[in-house]
Tab-separated table of C-alpha atoms in Angstrom:
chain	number	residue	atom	x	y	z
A	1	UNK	CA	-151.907	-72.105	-145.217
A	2	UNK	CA	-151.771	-72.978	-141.236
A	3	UNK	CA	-153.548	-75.902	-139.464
A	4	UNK	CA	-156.099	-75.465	-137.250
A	5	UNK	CA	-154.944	-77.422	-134.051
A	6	UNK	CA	-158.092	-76.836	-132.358
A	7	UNK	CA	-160.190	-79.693	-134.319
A	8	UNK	CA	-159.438	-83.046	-134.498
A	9	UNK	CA	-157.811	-85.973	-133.071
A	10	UNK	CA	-154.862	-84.561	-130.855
A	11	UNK	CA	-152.477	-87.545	-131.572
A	12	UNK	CA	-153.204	-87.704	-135.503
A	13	UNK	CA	-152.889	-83.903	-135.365
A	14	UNK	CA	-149.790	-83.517	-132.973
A	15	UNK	CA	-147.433	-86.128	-135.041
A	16	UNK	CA	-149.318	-84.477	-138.453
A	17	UNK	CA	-147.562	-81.193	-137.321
A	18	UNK	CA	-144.327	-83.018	-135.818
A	19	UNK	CA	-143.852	-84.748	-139.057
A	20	UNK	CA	-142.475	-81.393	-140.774
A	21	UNK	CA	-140.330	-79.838	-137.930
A	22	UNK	CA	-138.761	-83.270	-136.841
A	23	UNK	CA	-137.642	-83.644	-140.829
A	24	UNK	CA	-136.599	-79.691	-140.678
A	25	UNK	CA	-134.831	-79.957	-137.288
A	26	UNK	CA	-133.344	-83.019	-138.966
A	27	UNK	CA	-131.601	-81.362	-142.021
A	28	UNK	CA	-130.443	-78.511	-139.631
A	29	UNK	CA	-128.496	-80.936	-137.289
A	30	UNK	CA	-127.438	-82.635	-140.531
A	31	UNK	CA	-125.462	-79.484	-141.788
A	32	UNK	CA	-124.289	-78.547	-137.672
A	33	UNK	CA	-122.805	-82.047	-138.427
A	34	UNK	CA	-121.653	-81.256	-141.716
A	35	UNK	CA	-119.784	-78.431	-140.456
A	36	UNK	CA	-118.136	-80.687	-137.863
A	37	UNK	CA	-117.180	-82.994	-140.362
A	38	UNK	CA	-115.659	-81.288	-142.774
A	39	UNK	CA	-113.612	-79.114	-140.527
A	40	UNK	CA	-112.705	-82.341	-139.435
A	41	UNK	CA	-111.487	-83.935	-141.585
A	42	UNK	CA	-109.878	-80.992	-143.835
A	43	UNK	CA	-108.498	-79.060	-141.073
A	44	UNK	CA	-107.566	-81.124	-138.500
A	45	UNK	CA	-109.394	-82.678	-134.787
A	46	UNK	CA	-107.844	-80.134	-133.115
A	47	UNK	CA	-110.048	-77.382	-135.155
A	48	UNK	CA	-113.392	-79.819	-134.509
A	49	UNK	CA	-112.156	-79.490	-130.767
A	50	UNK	CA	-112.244	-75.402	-131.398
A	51	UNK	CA	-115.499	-75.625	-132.570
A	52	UNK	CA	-117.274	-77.896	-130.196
A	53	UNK	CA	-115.353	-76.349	-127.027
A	54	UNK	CA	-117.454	-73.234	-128.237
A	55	UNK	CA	-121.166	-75.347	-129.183
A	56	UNK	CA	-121.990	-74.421	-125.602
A	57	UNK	CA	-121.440	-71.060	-125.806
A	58	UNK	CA	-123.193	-70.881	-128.693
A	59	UNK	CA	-126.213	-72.571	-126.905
A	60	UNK	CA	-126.240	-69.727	-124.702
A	61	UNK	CA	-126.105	-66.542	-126.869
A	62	UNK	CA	-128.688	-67.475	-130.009
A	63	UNK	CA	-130.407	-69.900	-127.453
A	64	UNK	CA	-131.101	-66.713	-125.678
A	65	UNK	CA	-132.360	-65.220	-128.985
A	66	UNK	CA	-134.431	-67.961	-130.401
A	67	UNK	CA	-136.447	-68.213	-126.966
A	68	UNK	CA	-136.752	-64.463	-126.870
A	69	UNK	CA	-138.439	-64.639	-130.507
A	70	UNK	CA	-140.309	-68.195	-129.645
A	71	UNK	CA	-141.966	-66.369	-126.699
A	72	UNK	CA	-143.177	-63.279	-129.057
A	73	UNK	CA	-144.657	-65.692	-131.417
A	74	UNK	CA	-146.596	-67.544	-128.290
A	75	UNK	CA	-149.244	-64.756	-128.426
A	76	UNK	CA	-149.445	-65.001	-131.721
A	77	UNK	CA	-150.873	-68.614	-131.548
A	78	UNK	CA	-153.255	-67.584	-129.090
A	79	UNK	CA	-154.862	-65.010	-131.155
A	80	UNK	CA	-155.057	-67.135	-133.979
A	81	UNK	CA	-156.887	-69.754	-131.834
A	82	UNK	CA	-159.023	-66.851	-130.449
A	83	UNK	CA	-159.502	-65.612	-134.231
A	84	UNK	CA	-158.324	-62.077	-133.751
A	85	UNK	CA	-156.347	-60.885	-137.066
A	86	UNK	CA	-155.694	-57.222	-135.675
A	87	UNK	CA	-153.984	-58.914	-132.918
A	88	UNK	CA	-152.197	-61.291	-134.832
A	89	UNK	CA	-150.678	-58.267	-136.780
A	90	UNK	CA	-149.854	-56.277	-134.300
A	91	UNK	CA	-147.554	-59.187	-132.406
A	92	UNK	CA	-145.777	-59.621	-135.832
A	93	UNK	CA	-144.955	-55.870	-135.794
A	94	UNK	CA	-144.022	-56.083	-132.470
A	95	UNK	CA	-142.189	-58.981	-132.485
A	96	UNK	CA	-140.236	-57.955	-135.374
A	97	UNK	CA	-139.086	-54.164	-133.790
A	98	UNK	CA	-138.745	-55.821	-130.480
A	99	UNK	CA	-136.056	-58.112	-131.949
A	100	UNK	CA	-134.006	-55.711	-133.832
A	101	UNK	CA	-133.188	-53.964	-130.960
A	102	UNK	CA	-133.163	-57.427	-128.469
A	103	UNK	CA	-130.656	-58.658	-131.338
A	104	UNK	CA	-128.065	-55.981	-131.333
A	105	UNK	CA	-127.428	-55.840	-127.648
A	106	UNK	CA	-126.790	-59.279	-127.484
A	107	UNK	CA	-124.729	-59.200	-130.326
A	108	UNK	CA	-122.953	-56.078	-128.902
A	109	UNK	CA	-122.425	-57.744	-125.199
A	110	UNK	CA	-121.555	-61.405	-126.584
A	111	UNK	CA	-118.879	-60.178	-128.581
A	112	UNK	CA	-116.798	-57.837	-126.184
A	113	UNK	CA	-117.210	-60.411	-123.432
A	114	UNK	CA	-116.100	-63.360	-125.439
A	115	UNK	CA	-112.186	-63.757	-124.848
A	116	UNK	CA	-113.072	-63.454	-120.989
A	117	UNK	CA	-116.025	-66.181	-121.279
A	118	UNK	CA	-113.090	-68.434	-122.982
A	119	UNK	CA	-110.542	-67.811	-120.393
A	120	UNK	CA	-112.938	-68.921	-117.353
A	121	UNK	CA	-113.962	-72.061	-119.634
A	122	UNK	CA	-110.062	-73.164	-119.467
A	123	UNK	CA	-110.372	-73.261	-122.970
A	124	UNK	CA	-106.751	-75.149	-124.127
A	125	UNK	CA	-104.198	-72.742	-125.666
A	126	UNK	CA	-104.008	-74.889	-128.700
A	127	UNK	CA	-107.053	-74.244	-129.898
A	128	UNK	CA	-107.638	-71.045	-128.311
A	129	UNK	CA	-107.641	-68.577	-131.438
A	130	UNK	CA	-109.823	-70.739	-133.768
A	131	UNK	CA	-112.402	-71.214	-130.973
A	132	UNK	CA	-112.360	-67.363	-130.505
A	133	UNK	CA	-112.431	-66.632	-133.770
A	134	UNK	CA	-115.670	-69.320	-134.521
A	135	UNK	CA	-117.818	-67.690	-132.002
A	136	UNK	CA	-116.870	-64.637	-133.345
A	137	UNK	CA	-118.773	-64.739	-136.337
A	138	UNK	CA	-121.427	-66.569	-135.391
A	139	UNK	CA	-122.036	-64.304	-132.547
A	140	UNK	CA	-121.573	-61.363	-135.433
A	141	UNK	CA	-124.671	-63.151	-137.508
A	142	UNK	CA	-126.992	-63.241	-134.241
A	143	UNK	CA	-129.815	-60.881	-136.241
A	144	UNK	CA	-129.707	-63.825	-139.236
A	145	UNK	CA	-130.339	-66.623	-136.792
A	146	UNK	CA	-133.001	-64.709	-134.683
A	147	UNK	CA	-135.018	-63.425	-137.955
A	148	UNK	CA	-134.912	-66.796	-139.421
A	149	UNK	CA	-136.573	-68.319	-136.024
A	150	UNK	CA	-138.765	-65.313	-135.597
A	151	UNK	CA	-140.270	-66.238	-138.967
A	152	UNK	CA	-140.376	-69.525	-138.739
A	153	UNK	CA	-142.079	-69.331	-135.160
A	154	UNK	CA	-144.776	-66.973	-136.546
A	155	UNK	CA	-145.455	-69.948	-139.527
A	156	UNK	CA	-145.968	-72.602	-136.924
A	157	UNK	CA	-148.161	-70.724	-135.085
A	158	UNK	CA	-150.943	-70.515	-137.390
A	159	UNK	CA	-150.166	-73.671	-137.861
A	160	UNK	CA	-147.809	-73.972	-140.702
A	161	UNK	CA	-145.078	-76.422	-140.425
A	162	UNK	CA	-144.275	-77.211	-144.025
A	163	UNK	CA	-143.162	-74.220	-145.063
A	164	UNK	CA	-140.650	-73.750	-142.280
A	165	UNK	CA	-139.445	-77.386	-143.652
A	166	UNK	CA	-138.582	-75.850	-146.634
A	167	UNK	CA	-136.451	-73.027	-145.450
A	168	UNK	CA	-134.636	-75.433	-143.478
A	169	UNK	CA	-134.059	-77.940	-145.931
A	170	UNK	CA	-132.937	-75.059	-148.582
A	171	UNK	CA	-130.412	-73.359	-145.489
A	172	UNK	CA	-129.239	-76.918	-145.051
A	173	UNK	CA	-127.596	-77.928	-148.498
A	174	UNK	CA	-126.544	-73.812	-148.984
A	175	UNK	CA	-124.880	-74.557	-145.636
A	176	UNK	CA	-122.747	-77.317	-146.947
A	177	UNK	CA	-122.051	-76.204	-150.113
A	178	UNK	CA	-120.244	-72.652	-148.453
A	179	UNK	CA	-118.896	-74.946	-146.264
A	180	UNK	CA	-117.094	-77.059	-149.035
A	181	UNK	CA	-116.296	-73.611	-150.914
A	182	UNK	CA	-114.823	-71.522	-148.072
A	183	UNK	CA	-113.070	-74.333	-145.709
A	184	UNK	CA	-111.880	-76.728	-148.876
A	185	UNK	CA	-111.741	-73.958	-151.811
A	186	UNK	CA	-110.703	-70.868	-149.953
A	187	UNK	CA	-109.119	-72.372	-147.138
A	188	UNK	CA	-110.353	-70.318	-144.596
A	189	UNK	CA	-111.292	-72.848	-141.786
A	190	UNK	CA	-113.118	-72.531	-138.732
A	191	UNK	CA	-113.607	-68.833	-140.165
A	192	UNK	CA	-115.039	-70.740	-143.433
A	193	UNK	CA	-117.306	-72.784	-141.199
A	194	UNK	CA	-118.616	-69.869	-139.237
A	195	UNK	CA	-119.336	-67.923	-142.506
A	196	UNK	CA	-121.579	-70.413	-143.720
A	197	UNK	CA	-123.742	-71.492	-141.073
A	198	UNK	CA	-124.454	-67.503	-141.351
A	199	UNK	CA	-124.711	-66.998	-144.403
A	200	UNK	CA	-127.063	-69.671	-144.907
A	201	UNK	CA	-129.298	-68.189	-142.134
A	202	UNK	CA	-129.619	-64.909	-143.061
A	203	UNK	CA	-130.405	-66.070	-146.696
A	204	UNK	CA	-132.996	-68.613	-145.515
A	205	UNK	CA	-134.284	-65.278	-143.495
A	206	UNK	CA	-134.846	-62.699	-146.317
A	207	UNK	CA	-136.520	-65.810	-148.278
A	208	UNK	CA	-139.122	-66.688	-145.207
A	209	UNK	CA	-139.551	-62.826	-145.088
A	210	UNK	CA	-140.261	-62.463	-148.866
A	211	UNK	CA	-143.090	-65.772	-148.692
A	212	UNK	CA	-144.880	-64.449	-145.802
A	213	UNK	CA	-145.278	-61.063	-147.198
A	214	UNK	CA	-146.360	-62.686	-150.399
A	215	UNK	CA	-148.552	-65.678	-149.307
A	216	UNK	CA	-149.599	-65.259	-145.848
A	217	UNK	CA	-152.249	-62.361	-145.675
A	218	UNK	CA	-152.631	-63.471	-141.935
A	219	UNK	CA	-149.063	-62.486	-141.212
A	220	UNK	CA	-148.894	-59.453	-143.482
A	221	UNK	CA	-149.212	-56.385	-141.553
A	222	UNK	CA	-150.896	-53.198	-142.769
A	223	UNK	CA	-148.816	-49.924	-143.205
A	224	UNK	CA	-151.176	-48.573	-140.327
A	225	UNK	CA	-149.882	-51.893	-138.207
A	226	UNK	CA	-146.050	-50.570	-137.589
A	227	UNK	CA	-146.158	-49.629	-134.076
A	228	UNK	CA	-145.644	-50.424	-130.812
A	229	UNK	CA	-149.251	-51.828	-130.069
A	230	UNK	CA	-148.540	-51.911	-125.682
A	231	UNK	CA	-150.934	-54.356	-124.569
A	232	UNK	CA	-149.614	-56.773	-127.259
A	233	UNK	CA	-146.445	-56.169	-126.738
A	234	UNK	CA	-146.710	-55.908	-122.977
A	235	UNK	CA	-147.481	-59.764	-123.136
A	236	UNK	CA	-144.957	-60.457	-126.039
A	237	UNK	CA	-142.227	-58.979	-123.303
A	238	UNK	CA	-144.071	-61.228	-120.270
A	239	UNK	CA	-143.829	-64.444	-122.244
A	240	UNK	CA	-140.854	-63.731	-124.335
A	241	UNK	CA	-138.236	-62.715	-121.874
A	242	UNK	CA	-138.769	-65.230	-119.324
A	243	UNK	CA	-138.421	-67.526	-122.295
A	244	UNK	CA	-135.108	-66.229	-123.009
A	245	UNK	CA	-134.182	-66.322	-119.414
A	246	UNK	CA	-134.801	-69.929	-119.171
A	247	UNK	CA	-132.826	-70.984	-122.191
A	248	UNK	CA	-129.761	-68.939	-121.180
A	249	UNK	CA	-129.932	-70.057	-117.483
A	250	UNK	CA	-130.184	-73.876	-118.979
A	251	UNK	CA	-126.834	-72.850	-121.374
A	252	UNK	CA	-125.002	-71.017	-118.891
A	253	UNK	CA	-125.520	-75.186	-116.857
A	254	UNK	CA	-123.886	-76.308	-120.284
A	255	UNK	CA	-121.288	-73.654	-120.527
A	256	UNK	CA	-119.878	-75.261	-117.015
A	257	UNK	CA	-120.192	-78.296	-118.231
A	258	UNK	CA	-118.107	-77.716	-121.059
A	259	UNK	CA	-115.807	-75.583	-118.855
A	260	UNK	CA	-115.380	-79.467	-116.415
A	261	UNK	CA	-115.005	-81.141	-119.971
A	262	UNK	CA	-112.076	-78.996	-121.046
A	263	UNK	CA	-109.554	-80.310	-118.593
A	264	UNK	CA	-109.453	-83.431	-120.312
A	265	UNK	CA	-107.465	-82.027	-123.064
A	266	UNK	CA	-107.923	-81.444	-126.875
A	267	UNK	CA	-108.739	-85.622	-127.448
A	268	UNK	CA	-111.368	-85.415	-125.099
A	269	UNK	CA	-113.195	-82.396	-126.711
A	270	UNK	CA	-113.031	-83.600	-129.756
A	271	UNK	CA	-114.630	-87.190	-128.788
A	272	UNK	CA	-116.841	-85.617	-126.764
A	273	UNK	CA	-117.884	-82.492	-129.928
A	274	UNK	CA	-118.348	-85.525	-131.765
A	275	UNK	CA	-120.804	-87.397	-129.408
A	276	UNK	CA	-122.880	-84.540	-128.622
A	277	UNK	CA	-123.335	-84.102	-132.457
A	278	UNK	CA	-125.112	-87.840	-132.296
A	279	UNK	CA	-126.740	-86.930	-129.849
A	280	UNK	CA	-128.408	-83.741	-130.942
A	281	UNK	CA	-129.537	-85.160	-133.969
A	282	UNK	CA	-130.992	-88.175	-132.642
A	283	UNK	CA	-132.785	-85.708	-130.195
A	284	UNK	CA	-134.480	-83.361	-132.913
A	285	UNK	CA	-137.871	-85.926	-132.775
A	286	UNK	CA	-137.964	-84.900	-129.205
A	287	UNK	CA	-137.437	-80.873	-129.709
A	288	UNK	CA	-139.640	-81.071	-132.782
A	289	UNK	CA	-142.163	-82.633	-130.470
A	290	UNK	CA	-141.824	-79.563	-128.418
A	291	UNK	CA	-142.388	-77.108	-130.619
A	292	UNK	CA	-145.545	-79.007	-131.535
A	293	UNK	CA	-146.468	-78.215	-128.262
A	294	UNK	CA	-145.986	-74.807	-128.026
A	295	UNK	CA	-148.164	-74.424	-130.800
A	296	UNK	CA	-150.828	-76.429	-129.929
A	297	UNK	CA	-151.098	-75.195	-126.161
A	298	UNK	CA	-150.986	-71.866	-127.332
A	299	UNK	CA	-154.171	-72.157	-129.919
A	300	UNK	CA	-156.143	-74.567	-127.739
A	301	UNK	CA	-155.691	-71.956	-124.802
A	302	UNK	CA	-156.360	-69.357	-127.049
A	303	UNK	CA	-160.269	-71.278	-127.589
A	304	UNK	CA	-160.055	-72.269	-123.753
A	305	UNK	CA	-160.369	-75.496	-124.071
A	306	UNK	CA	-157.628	-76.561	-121.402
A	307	UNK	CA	-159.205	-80.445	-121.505
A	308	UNK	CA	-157.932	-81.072	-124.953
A	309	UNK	CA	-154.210	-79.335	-123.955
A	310	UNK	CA	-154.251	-81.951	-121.531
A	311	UNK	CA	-155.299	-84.715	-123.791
A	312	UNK	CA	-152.533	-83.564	-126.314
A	313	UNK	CA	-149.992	-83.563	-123.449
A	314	UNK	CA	-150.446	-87.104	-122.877
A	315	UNK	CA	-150.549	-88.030	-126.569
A	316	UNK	CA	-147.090	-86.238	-126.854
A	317	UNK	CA	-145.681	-88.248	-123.870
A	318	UNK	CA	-147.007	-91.468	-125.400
A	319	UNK	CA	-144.780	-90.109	-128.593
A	320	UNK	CA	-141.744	-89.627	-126.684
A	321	UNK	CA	-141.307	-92.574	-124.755
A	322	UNK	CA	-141.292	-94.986	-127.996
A	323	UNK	CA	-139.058	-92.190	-130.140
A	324	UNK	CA	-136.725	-92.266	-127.247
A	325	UNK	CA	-136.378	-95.703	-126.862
A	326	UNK	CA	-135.679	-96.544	-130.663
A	327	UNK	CA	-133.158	-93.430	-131.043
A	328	UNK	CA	-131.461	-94.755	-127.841
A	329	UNK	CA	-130.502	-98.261	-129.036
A	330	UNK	CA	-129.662	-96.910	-132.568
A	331	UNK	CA	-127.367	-94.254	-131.088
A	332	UNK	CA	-125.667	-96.547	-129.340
A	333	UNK	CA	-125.732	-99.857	-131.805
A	334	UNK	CA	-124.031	-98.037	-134.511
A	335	UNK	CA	-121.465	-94.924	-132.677
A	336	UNK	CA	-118.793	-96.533	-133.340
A	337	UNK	CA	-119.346	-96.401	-136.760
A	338	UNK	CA	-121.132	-93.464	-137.241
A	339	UNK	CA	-117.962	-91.578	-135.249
A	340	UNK	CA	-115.400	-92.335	-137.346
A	341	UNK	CA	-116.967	-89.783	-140.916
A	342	UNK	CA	-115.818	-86.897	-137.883
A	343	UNK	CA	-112.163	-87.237	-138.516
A	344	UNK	CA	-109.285	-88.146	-140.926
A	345	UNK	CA	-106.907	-91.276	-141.084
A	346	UNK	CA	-104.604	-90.061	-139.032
A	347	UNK	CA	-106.730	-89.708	-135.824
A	348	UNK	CA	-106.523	-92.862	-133.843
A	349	UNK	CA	-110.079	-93.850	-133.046
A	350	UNK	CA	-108.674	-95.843	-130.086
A	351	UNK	CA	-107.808	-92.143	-128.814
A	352	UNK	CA	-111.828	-90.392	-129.544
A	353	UNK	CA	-113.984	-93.925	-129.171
A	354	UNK	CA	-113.820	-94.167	-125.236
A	355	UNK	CA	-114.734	-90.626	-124.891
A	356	UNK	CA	-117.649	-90.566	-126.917
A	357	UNK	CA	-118.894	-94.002	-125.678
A	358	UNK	CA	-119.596	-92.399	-122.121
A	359	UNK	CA	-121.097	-89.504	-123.460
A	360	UNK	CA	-123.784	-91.514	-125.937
A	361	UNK	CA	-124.438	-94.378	-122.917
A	362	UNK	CA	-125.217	-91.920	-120.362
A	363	UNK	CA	-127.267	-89.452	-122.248
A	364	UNK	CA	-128.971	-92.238	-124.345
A	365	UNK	CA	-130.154	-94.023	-121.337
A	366	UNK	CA	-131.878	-90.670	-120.449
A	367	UNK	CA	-133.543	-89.244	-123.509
A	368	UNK	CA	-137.040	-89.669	-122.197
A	369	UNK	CA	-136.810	-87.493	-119.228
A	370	UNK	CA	-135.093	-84.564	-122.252
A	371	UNK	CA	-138.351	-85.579	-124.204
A	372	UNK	CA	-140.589	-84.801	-120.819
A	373	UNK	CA	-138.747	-81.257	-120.158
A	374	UNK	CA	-139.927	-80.294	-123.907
A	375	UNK	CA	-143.226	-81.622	-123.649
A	376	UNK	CA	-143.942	-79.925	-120.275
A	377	UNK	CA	-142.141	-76.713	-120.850
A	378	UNK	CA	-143.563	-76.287	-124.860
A	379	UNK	CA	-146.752	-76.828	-122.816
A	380	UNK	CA	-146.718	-74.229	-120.144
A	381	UNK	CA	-144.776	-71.565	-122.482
A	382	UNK	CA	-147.347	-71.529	-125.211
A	383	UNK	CA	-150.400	-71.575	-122.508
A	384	UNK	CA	-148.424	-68.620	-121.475
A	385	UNK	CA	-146.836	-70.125	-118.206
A	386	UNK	CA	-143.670	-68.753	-119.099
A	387	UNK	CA	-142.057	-67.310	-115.605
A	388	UNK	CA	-143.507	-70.599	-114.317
A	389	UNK	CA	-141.468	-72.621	-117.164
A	390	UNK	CA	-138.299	-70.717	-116.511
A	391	UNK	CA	-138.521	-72.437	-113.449
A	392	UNK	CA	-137.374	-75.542	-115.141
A	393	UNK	CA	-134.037	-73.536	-116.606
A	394	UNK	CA	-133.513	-73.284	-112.754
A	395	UNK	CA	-133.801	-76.589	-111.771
A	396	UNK	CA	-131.928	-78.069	-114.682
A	397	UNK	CA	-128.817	-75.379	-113.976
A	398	UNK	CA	-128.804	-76.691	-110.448
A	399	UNK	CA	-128.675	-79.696	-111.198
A	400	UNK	CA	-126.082	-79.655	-114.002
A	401	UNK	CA	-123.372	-77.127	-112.236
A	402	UNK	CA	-123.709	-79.431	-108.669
A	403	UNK	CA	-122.895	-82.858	-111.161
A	404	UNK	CA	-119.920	-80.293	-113.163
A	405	UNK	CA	-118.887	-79.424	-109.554
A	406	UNK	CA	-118.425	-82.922	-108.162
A	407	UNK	CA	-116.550	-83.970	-111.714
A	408	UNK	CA	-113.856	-81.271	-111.098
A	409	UNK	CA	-113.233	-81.897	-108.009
A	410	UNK	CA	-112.217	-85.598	-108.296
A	411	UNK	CA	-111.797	-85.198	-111.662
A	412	UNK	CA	-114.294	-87.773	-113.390
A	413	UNK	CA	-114.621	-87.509	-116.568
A	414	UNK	CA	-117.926	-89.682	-116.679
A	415	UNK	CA	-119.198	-87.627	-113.758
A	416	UNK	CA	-118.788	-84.741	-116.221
A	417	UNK	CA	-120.657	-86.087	-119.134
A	418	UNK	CA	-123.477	-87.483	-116.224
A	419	UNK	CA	-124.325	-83.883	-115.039
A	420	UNK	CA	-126.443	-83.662	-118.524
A	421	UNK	CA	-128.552	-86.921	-118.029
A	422	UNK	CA	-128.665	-85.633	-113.937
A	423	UNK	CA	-129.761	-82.342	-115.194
A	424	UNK	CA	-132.454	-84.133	-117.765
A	425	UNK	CA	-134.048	-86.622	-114.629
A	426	UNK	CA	-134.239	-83.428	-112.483
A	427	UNK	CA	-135.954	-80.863	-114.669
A	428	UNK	CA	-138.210	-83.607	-116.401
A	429	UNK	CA	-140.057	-84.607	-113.339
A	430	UNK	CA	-139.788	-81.222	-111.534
A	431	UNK	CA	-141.443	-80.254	-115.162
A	432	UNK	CA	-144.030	-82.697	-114.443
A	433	UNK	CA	-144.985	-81.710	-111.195
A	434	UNK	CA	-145.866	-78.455	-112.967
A	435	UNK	CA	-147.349	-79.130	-115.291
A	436	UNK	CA	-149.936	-81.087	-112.749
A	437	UNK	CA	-150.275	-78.575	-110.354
A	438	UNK	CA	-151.117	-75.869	-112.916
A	439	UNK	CA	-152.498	-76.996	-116.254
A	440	UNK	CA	-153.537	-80.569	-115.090
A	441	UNK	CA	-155.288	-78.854	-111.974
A	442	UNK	CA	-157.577	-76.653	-114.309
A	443	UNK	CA	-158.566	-79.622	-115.919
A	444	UNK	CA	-159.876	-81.261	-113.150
A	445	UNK	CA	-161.585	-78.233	-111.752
C-alpha cells in the first residue's frame, strides 16, 4: 500500500505523490472556506470577522500539534527506507502515547490562556464573545485534529498518499453538511461552525485508525509493541519537538500580525479573513509539495542516498516556481469575483474589496519564496535537520513582527498585510542557504 520513493525518476515520482495531498489539502481548504462562507452569509460579516480574527490563533495551537505529530512520523519514513519493521512499529506506538499526553497539555494551557491571548490581540468588542467562543471549541477538539494528522503522517510515510486523500475528501463534505445542520438548522453559529470542523476530524480520525489497523500490517503494532521503545522515541522527541517549536514560533509572527490587522476595525478583518482564505487555498499545491518532501527526504536518507534528495529538491523547486506563477495570476484575475460567495447582499463590497485587494497583490506576488520555505524546510525536517529547520520559524518571526511593528506605528494597513510576503522573502532564501550549506554540502563531498 505505500510507494517506494527510493526508485525511480524523482520528478515523475515527487508530483506522482503530490498529486493526492495537493487534491486532499484542496478539499480541506475547500470546507475552512465553507465554514467562512456560510457563517457569512447566514450569520452576519461581523461573525466571519470573529472567526478569521481567531485563524491565527488557531495556526498557532494545532499548528503546534500537527508539527509535533509530523516530526514523530519523520522517523518513521526513515525506517521504512532503511527496511526496519520493528522500528517502524515501535515509532507508531510511540508516536501515538507521546501525543495523548502532548495533546492534553496543549489543550489544557490553550484554553485557560485564551481570553488573555484575545485581549493583547485588541480583538474588537463587537465580536469579542463569538471569537472566544470559536477558539474555544476548536481548541477543546485539539486530540481530533492531532490523531487525524498523526495518522495521516504515518500513511505518507510509507508512502501512501491516496488513502489520506480519502479521509480528507470524506471529513470535507461531513464538514459542510454539520455546518449547514448546526449554523442554518440549529442556529447555533460560530459555535455551529466550530462543532463541525471537529466533529468532522475526530470522525475522519477513528476511520484512518480503523483502515490502518485493518489494511496496513506495516503500521499495525504487535501487543508486545506498546511501550515506550527510548531510542525510538528519543529521536521521535529530537525531531518532533523542534518541529513543533518552529511552527508555533512562525504562528506566534502571525498572531502579531493579526493583532496590527485588528486596528482596522471589523470591515477590515473581514476583507482581510476573506483574502487569506484565497490565499490558503491557492497555496495548498505549495504545502502539498512540502509534505512530498518530507517524505521523500526522510526515505532517501533513510537508504543514504543524499545525491538523489538533492536531485528531488531541485525537481520540487522546478514544481513550485510554475505552480506559483499560474495560482498568482488566477488569484488575482478573478478576487473580485471569487470574494463576493463570503458575504450576503447587504455587505457593500465597495467596503471588503480594497482590503482584500492588498492582501491577494502582495502575497500573490510572493508565493514562490512560501513554496521555497516548504521545499527547504520539508527537506531538512524529514532528513532529520529539524533544530536546524526551526531555524527558519526564527527568521520568518523576525521578520514578520519587525514589518507588524513598523505597520502599527504609522499605522499602514498595507505595511501590515506586507510583513507576510517580508516574512516569506526572508525565510525562503535564509532556507536556501541551509539547505546548501548542509544537505547540498554532503552532496558535493
Amino acid at each position: 500500500m505505500g510507494l517506494d520513493l527510493t526508485k525511480g525518476r524523482p520528478f515523475e515520482l515527487i508530483l506522482k505523490f503530490t498529486i493526492p495531498l495537493f487534491l486532499g489539502n484542496t478539499f480541506q481548504q475547500l470546507y475552512n472556506m465553507a465554514d467562512s462562507v456560510i457563517v457569512g452569509k447566514f450569520v452576519g460579516a461581523g461573525a466571519l470577522a470573529a472567526v478569521g480574527s481567531t485563524g491565527t490563533i488557531m495556526f498557532l495551537v494545532l499548528g503546534i500539534v500537527i508539527g509535533m505529530t509530523t516530526g514523530f512520523s519523520v522517523m518513521t519514513s526513515q525506517y521504512f527506507g532503511a527496511g526496519d519493521r520493528q522500528l517502524i512499529r515501535y515509532s507508531v506506538t510511540g508516536g501515538i502515547i507521546m501525543s495523548i499526553i502532548f495533546g492534553l497539555i496543549v489543550m489544557a494551557v490553550s484554553i485557560t490562556f485564551m481570553p488573555r491571548l484575545l485581549d493583547i490581540m485588541n480583538t474588537p468588542e463587537d465580536i469579542y464573545n463569538d471569537a472566544l467562543t470559536y477558539i474555544d471549541i476548536i481548541c477543546a477538539g485539539t486530540l481530533a485534529t492531532l490523531f487525524y494528522n498523526l495518522f495521516a503522517a504515518y500513511l505518507r510515510a510509507i508512502g501512501n498518499s491516496r488513502v489520506p486523500l480519502f479521509f480528507l475528501v470524506f471529513s470535507a463534505c461531513l464538514n459542510v453538511l454539520l455546518d449547514l445542520l448546526l449554523i442554518i438548522g440549529f442556529k447555533m453559529g460560530v459555535a455551529g461552525a466550530a462543532t463541525a470542523t471537529v466533529l468532522s476530524q475526530g470522525i475522519s480520525a477513528v476511520l484512518c485508525a480503523i483502515y490502518i489497523y485493518r489494511s496496513v500490517e506495516l503500521l499495525r503494532p504487535k501487543a508486545s509493541d506498546w511501550r515506550i521503545y527510548p531510542p525510538c522515541c528519543k529521536k521521535q522527541l529530537l525531531i518532533g519537538i523542534p518541529m513543533a517549536l518552529e511552527t508555533g514560533i512562525t504562528a506566534s509572527g502571525t498572531v502579531i500580525m493579526q493583532t496590527a490587522l485588528n486596528v482596522y476595525g471589523t470591515m477590515s478583518i473581514a476583507g482581510s479573513t476573506a483574502a487569506y482564505k484565497i490565499i490558503n487555498f491557492m497555496t495548498q499545491g505549495l504545502y502539498s509539495l512540502g509534505q512530498t518532501m518530507a517524505s521523500y527526504a526522510g526515505q532517501n536518507f533513510g537508504a543514504h542516498d543524499i545525491p538523489r534528495i538533492v536531485e528531488g529538491t531541485r525537481a520540487a523547486m522546478k514544481i513550485n516556481i510554475v505552480y506559483s506563477l499560474i495560482t498568482a495570476v488566477l488569484g488575482i484575475a478573478f478576487l473580485s469575483t471569487v470574494i463576493r460567495i463570503f458575504f450576503s447582499g447587504d455587505v457593500s463590497m465597495e467596503e471588503v474589496l480594497p482590503w482584500a485587494q492588498i492582501a491577494i497583490y502582495e502575497c500573490g506576488a510572493m508565493y514562490i519564496p512560501l513554496g521555497m520555505i516548504f521545499v527547504y524546510r520539508n527537506t531538512l525536517q524529514g532528513c532529520g535537520y529539524s533544530m536546524q529547520a526551526m531555524t527558519m520559524g526564527i527568521v520568518e518571526l523576525v521578520a514578520r513582527i519587525c514589518m507588524a511593528l513598523i505597520s502599527i506605528r504609522i499605522m499602514s494597513y498595507p505595511l501590515a498585510i506586507a510583513a507576510d510576503a517580508f516574512a516569506w522573502v526572508t525565510a525562503g532564501v535564509y532556507g536556501w542557504i541551509l539547505y546548501r550549506l548542509i544537505l547540498f554540502k554532503k552532496f558535493q563531498n
